[in-house]
Short mmCIF file of C-alpha atoms in Angstrom, two decimals:
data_model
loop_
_atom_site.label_atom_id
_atom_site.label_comp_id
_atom_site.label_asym_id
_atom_site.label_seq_id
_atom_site.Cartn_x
_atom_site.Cartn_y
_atom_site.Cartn_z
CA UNK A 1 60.39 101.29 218.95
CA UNK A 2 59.40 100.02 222.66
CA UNK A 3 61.45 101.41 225.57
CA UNK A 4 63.34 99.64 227.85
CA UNK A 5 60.82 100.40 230.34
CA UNK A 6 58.40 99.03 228.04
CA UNK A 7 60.58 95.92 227.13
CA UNK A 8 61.44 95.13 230.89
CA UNK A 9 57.12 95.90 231.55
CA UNK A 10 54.45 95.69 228.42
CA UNK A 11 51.34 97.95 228.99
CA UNK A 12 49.29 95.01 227.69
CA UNK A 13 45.14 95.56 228.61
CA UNK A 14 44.77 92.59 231.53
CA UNK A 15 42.29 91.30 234.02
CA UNK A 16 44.19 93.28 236.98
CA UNK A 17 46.51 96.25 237.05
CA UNK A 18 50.00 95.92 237.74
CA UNK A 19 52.23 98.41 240.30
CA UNK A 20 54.57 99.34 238.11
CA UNK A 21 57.14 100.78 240.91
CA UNK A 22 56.66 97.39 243.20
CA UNK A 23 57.06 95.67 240.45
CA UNK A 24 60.33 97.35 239.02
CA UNK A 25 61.83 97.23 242.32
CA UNK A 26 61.52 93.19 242.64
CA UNK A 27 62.90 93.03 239.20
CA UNK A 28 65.71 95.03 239.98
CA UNK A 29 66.40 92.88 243.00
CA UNK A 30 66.52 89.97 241.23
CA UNK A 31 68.57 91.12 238.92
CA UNK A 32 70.94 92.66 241.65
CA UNK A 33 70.84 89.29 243.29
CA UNK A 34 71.70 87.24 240.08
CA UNK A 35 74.85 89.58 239.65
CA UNK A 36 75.79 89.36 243.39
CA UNK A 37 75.82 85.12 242.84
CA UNK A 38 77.62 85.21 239.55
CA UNK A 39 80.39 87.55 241.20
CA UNK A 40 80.56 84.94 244.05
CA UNK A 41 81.16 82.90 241.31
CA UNK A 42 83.86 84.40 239.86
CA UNK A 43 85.27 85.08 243.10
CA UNK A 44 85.19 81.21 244.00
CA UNK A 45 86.75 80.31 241.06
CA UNK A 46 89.42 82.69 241.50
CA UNK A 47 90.02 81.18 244.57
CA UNK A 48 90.39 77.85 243.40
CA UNK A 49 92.50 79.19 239.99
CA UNK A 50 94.74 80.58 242.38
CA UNK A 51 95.27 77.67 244.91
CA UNK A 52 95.92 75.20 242.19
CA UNK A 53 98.40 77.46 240.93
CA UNK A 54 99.83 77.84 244.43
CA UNK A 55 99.92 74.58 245.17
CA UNK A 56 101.70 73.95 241.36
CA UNK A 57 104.15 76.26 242.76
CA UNK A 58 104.85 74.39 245.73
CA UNK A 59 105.09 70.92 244.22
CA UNK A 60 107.48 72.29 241.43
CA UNK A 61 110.01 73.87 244.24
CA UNK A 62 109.65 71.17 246.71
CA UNK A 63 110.61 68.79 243.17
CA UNK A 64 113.25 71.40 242.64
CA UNK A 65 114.54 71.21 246.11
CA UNK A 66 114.60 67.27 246.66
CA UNK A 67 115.80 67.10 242.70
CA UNK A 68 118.60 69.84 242.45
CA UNK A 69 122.06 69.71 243.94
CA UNK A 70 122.22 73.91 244.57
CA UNK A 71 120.41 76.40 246.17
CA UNK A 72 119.31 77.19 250.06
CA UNK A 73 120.65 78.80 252.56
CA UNK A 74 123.45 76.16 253.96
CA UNK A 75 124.44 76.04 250.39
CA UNK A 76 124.92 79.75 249.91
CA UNK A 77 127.10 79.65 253.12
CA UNK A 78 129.47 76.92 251.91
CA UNK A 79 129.72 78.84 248.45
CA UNK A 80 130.76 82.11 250.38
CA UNK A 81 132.77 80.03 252.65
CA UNK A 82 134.55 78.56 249.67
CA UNK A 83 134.95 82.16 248.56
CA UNK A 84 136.45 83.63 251.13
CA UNK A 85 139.86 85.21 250.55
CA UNK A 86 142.78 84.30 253.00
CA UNK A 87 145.67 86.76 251.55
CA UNK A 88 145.96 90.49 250.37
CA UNK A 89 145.62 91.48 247.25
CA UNK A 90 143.99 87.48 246.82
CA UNK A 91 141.66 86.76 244.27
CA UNK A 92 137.88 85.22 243.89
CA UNK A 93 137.53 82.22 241.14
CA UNK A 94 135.05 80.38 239.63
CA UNK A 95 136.49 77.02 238.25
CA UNK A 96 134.31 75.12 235.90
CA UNK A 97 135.46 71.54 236.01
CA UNK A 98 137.12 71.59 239.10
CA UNK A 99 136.70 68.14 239.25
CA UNK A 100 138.39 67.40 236.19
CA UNK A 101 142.21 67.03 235.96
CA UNK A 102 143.75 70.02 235.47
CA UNK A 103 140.65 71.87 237.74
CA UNK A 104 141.64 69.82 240.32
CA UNK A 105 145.32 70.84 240.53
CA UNK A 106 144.18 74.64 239.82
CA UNK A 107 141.75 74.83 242.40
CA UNK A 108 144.61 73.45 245.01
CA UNK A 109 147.00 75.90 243.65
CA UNK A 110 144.96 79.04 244.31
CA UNK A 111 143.35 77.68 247.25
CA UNK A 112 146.79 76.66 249.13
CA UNK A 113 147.97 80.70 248.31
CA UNK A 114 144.91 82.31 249.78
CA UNK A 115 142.80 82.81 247.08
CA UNK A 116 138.99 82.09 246.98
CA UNK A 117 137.78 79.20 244.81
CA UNK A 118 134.81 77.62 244.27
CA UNK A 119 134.66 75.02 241.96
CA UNK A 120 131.76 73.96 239.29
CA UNK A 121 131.61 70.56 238.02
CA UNK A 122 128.61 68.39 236.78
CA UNK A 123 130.47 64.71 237.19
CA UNK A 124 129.45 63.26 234.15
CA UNK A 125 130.47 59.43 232.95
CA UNK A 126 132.63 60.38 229.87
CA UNK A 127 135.13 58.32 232.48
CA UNK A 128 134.76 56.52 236.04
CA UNK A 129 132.65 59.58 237.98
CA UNK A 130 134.63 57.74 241.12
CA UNK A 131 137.62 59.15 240.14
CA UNK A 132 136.35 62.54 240.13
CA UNK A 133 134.75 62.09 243.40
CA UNK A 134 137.89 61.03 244.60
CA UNK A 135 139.11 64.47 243.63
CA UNK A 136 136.33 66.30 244.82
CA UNK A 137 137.06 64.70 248.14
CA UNK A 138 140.68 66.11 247.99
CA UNK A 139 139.73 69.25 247.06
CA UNK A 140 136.66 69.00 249.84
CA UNK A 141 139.74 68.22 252.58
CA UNK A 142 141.35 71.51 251.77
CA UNK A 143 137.96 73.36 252.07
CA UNK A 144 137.38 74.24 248.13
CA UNK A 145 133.40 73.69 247.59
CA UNK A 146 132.58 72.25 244.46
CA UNK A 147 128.76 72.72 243.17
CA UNK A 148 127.65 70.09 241.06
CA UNK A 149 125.56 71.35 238.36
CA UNK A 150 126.22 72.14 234.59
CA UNK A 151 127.75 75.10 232.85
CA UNK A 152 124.92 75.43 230.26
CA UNK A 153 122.86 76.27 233.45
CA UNK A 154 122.20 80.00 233.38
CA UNK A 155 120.32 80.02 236.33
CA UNK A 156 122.95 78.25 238.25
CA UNK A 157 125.49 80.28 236.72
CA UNK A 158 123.47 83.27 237.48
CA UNK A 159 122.34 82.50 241.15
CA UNK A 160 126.84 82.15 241.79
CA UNK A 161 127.14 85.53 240.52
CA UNK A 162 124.71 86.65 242.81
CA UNK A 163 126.26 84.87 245.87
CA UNK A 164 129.98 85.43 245.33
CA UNK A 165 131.38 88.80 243.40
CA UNK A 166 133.85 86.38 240.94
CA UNK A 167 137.09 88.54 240.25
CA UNK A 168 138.14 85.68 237.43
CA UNK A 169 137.30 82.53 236.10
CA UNK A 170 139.23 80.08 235.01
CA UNK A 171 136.91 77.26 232.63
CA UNK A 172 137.86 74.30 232.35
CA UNK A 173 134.87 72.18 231.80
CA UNK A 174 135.05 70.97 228.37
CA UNK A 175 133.93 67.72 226.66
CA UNK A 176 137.59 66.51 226.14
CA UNK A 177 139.26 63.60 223.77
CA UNK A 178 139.56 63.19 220.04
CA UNK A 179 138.33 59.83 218.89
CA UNK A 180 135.31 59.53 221.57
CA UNK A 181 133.69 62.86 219.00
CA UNK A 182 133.45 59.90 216.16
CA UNK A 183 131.19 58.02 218.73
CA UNK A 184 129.11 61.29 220.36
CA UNK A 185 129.36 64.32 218.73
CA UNK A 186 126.68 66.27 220.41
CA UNK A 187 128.58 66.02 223.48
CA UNK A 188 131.21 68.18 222.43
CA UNK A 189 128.54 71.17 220.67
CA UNK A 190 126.91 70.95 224.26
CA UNK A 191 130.03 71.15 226.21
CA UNK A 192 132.34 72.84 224.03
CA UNK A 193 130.06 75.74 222.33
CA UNK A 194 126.96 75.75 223.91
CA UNK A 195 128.36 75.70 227.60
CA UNK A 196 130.93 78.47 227.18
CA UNK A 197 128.45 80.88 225.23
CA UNK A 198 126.43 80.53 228.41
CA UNK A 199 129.49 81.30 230.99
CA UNK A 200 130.18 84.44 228.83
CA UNK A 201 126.80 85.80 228.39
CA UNK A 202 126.59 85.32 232.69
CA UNK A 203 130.38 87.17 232.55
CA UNK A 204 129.26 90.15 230.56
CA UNK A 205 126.27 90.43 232.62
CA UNK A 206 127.78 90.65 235.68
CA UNK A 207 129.04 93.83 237.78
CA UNK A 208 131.54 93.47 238.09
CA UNK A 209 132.57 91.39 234.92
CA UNK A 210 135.46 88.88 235.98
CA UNK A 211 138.16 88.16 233.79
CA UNK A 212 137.99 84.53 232.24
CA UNK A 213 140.99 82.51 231.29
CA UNK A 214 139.66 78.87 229.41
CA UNK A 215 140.87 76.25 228.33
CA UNK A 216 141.74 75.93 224.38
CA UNK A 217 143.55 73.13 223.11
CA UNK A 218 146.98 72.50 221.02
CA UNK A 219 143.87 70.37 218.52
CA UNK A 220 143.56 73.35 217.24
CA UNK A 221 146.54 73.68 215.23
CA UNK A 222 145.22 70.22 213.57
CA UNK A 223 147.18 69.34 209.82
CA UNK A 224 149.66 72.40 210.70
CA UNK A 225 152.75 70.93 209.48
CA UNK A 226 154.82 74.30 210.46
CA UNK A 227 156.66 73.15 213.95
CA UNK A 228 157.16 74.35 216.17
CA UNK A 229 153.57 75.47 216.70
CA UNK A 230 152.95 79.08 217.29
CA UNK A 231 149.96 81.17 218.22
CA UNK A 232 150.54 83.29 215.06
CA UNK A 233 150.07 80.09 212.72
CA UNK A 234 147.04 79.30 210.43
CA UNK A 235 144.39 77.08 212.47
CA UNK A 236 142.11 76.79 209.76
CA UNK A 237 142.21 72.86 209.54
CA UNK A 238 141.23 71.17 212.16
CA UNK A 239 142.00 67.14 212.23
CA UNK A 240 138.71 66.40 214.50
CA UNK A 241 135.26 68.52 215.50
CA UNK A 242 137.49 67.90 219.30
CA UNK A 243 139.66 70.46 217.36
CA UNK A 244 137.09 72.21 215.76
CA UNK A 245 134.58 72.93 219.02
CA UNK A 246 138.16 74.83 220.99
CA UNK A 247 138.98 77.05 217.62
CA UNK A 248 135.17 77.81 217.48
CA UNK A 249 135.69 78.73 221.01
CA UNK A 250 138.59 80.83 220.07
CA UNK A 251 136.01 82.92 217.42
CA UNK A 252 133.44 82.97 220.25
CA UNK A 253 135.68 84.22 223.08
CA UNK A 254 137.07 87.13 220.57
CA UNK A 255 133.52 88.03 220.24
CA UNK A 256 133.10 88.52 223.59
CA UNK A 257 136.03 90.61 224.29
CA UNK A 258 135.04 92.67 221.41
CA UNK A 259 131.35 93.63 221.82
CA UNK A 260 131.50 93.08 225.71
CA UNK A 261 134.77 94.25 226.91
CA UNK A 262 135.30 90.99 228.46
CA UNK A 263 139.27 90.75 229.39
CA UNK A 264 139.73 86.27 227.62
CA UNK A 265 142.90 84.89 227.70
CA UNK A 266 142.96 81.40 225.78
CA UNK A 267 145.72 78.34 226.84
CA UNK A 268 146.41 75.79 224.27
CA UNK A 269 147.41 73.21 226.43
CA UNK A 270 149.80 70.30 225.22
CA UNK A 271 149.37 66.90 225.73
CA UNK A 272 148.91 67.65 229.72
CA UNK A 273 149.66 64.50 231.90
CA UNK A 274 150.57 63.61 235.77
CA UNK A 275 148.73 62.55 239.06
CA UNK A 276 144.76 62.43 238.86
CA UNK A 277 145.42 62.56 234.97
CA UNK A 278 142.58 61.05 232.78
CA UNK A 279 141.97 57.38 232.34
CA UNK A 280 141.14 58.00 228.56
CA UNK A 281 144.67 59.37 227.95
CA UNK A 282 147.31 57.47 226.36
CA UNK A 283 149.79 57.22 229.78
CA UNK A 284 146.83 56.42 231.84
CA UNK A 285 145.63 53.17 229.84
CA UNK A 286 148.42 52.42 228.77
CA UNK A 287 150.12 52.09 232.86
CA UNK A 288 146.82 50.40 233.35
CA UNK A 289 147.46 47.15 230.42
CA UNK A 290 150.69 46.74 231.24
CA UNK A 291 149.95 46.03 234.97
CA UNK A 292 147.01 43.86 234.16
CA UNK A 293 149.44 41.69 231.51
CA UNK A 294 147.06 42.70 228.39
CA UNK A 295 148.39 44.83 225.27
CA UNK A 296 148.53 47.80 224.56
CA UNK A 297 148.17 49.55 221.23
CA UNK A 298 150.42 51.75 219.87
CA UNK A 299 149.64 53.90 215.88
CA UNK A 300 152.85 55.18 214.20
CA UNK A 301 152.02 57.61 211.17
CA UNK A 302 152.69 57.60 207.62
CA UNK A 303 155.93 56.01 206.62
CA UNK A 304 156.19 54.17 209.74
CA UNK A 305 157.02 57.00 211.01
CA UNK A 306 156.34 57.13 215.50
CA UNK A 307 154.11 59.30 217.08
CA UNK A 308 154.79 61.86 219.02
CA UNK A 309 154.07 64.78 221.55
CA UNK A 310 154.99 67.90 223.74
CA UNK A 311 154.42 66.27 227.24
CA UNK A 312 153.19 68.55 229.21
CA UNK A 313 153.11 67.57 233.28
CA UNK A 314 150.63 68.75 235.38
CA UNK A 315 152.31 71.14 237.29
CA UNK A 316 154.08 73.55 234.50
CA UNK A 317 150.73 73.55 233.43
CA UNK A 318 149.37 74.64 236.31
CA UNK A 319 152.10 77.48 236.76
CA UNK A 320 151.31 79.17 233.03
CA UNK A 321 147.36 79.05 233.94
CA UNK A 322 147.82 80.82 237.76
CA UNK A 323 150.38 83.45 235.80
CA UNK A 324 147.60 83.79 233.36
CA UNK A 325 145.54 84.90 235.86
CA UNK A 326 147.93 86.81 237.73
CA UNK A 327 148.86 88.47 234.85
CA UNK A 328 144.64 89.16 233.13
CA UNK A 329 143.74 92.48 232.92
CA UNK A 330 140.78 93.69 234.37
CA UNK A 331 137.26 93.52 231.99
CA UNK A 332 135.96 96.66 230.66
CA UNK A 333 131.88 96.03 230.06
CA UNK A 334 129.50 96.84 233.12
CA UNK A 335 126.02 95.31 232.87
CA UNK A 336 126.78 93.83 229.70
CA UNK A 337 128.00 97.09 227.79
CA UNK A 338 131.35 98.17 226.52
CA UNK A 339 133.37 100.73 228.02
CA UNK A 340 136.46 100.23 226.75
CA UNK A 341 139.19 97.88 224.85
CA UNK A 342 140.30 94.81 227.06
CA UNK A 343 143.07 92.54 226.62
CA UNK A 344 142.41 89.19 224.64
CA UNK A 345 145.83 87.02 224.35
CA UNK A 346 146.11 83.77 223.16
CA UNK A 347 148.94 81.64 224.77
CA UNK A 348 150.60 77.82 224.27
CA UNK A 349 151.68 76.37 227.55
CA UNK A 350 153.87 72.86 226.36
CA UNK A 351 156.91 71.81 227.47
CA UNK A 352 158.85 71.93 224.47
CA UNK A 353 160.33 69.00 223.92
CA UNK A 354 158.22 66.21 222.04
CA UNK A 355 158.94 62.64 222.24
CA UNK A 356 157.94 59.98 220.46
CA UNK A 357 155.43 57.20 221.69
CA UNK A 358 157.49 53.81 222.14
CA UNK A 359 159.85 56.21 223.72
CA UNK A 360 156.51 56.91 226.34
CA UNK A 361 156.05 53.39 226.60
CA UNK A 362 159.89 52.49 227.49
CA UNK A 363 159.78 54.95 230.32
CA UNK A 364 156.34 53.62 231.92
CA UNK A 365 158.24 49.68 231.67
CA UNK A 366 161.45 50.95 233.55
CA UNK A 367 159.25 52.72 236.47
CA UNK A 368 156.31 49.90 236.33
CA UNK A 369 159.23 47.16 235.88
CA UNK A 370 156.89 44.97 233.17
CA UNK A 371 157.52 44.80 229.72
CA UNK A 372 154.61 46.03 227.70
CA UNK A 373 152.64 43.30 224.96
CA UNK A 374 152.74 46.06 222.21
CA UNK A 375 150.37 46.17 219.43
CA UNK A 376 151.86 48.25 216.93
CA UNK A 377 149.38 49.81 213.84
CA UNK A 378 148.81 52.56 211.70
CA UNK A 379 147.46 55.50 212.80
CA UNK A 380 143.61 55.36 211.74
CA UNK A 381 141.78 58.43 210.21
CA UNK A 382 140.07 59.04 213.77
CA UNK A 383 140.93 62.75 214.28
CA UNK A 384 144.50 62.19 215.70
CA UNK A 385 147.69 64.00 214.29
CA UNK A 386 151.54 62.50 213.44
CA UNK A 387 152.84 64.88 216.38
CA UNK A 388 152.48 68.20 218.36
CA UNK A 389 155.24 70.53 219.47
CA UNK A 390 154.87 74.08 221.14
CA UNK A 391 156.97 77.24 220.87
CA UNK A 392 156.60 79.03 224.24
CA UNK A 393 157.97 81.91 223.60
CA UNK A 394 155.08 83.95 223.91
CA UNK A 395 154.32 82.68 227.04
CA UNK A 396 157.93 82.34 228.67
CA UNK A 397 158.02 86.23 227.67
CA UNK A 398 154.47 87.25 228.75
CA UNK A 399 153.85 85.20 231.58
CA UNK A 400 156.77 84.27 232.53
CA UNK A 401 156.42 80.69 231.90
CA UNK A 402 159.09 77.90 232.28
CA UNK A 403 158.12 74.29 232.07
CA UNK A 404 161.24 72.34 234.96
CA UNK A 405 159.82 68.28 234.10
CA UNK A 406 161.40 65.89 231.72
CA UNK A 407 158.56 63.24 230.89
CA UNK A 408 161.03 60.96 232.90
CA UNK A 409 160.60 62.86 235.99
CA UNK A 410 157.03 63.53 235.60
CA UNK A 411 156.36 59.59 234.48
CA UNK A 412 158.14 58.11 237.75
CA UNK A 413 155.77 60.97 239.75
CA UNK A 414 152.47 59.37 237.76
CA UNK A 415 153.53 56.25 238.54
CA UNK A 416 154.20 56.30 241.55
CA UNK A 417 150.94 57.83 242.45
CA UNK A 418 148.74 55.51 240.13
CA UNK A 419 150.19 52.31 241.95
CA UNK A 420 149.43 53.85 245.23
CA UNK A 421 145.82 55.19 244.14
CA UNK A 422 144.98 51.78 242.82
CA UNK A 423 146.84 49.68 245.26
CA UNK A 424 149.18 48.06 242.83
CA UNK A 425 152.56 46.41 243.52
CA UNK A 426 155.93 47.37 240.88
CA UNK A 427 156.15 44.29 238.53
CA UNK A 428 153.73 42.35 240.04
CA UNK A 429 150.49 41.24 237.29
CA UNK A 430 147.26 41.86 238.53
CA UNK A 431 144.69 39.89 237.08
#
């Protein structure tokens, strides 16, 4: 078998001799030289790999940073800004729809005590975005920073938790109403499920954990016919997947506080109304009709039986969820593990006291001074129950709750803030 000397050089008989050294050395030359050019080659391309890449980079944050609504340094500031506590003892919260209803009045509430707030809120179109802006501009006026991005953002979620050190949170982002589920029902999995997993998986991961208060929902209690409702009852059959999303969050928060050591407290709030309320609510649309002159609809159950439900204004609301967090034990978990047991309570915050629809309606014609065109049907199988009513009892004892407004109060307060908001006159029809 032939050598590689012999391979690289055959002795073959010739008409002149060959120096085999000379000629060995030019070989290896070449060969030196062809590896030299082939690793300036590689280096070249490299190069070029890498400043495509680079230049990837740069196109994908400068999109990022012309696209996204967080992040940067002025941003950071006005998050820590927001943050700042301005009493002892004060607390640090993260409110997830803070431009919602009930956000909005929560975020005032802490802020106006000296606790730091920064709100969360991604200003979708489930109903007129203005009137959220509106509300972020009040909350803006008494320096509360909302960030507008989405809950099921983890980075988001996780860049906040890097900026601020959140002592609580208090959710209240949710995809919200009963019938609109019939018409989109992969809003509410997204909002409702999906969304809160991802708050509680940035909770348990951060150090330290904050203790989270959200928002469930009376819904939950669905065909109950047991009044009045109590947190002990069965809530096994829910009327609407509205219903069904808040008990699934109910399971999903316990699991939380269970393998986490996340400290959850849960408010089933009842039929919440007032100033800033939602245009999709009953109150709200139907104040609306009556000033424009059109009708308004109102369902009566089986038997011809009315409606009803526990009224809930704004601001007894808003009293049980700041005593919910006044009253939250601290989390357990650090870095996402256990330590110890920590408190999960479950809590209805109602006022008590439910009355029936037409009764609604009578009250909103005294203060509006219009009679109402009524449309009066049967309650359609759309998700919606006969009636709601909420034993407290829990929460009056715990918490130390005590709802102090009569629907008629808390109707002439809506009212008169709705006509001033919108610019209409008492009794006057605005086409």
């Amino acid at each position: 078998m032939p050598s590689l000397e012999e391979e690289l050089f055959p002795s073959t008989p010739g008409k002149f001799k060959i120096d085999r050294s000379h000629a060995m050395n030019r070989t290896f030359h070449r060969c030196f030289a062809s590896t030299s050019t082939m690793f300036l080659w590689a280096l070249f391309l490299i190069a070029l790999t890498a400043s495509y890449l680079s230049f990837q980079s740069f196109v994908d944050s400068g999109s990022r940073y012309f696209t996204s609504s967080w992040g940067g340094i002025h941003w950071e500031k006005q998050v820590r800004t927001s943050a700042q506590i301005h009493r002892q003892n004060g607390k640090v919260v993260l409110v997830t729809g803070a431009a919602g209803f009930v956000g909005t009045h929560v975020s005032l509430a802490l802020k106006k005590r000296g606790d730091g707030v920064v709100g969360l809120d991604n200003f979708n179109s489930y109903y007129d975005p203005s009137l959220k802006k509106a509300r972020r501009a009040l909350l803006t006026s008494h320096n509360v920073f909302i960030v507008e991005g989405d809950v099921n953002d983890a980075k988001l979620l996780a860049k906040l938790f890097d900026v601020v050190a959140f002592t609580h949170v208090m959710h209240l982002a949710a995809q919200a109403g009963v019938r609109y589920a019939m018409e989109n029902p992969q809003s509410y999995v997204h909002s409702n499920i999906a969304a809160l997993v991802t708050l509680l998986e940035a909770c348990k991961s951060a150090n330290p954990q904050p203790a989270v208060v959200w928002a469930s929902s009376s819904s939950v209690y669905g065909l109950n016919e047991k009044v009045p409702f109590s947190e002990s009852d069965r809530t096994d059959k829910p009327a609407s997947l509205y219903a069904a999303t808040k008990k699934a969050g109910e399971a999903i928060t316990h699991t939380y506080n269970h393998i986490y050591g996340l400290s959850i407290t849960g408010l089933r709030f009842f039929t919440v109304y007032g100033p800033w309320g939602r245009p999709d609510m009953a109150y709200f649309s139907f104040t609306k009709n009556i000033l424009q002159g059109k009708p308004i609809t109102v369902y009566r159950g089986k038997n011809r039986v009315d409606l009803a439900r526990d009224f809930t204004y704004i601001d007894d609301i808003v009293k049980g969820c700041v005593a919910s967090l006044d009253t939250a034990g601290k989390s357990t978990g650090s870095g996402g593990k256990k330590r110890g047991a920590a408190p999960y309570r479950i809590y209805n915050l109602g006022n008590t006291s439910p009355v029936t629809v037409p009764t609604l309606v009578a009250i909103l014609e005294r203060n509006l001074k219009m009679k109402a065109k009524k449309n009066v049907l049967d309650m359609p199988g759309n998700g919606d129950v006969p009636f709601t009513h909420a034993n407290i009892s829990l929460a009056r004892r715990e918490l130390g709750y005590k709802p102090t407004t009569d629907l008629p109060t808390g109707l002439k307060k809506f009212v008169r803030w709705y006509l001033s908001y919108y610019g209409y006159v008492p009794g006057k029809v605005v086409n």
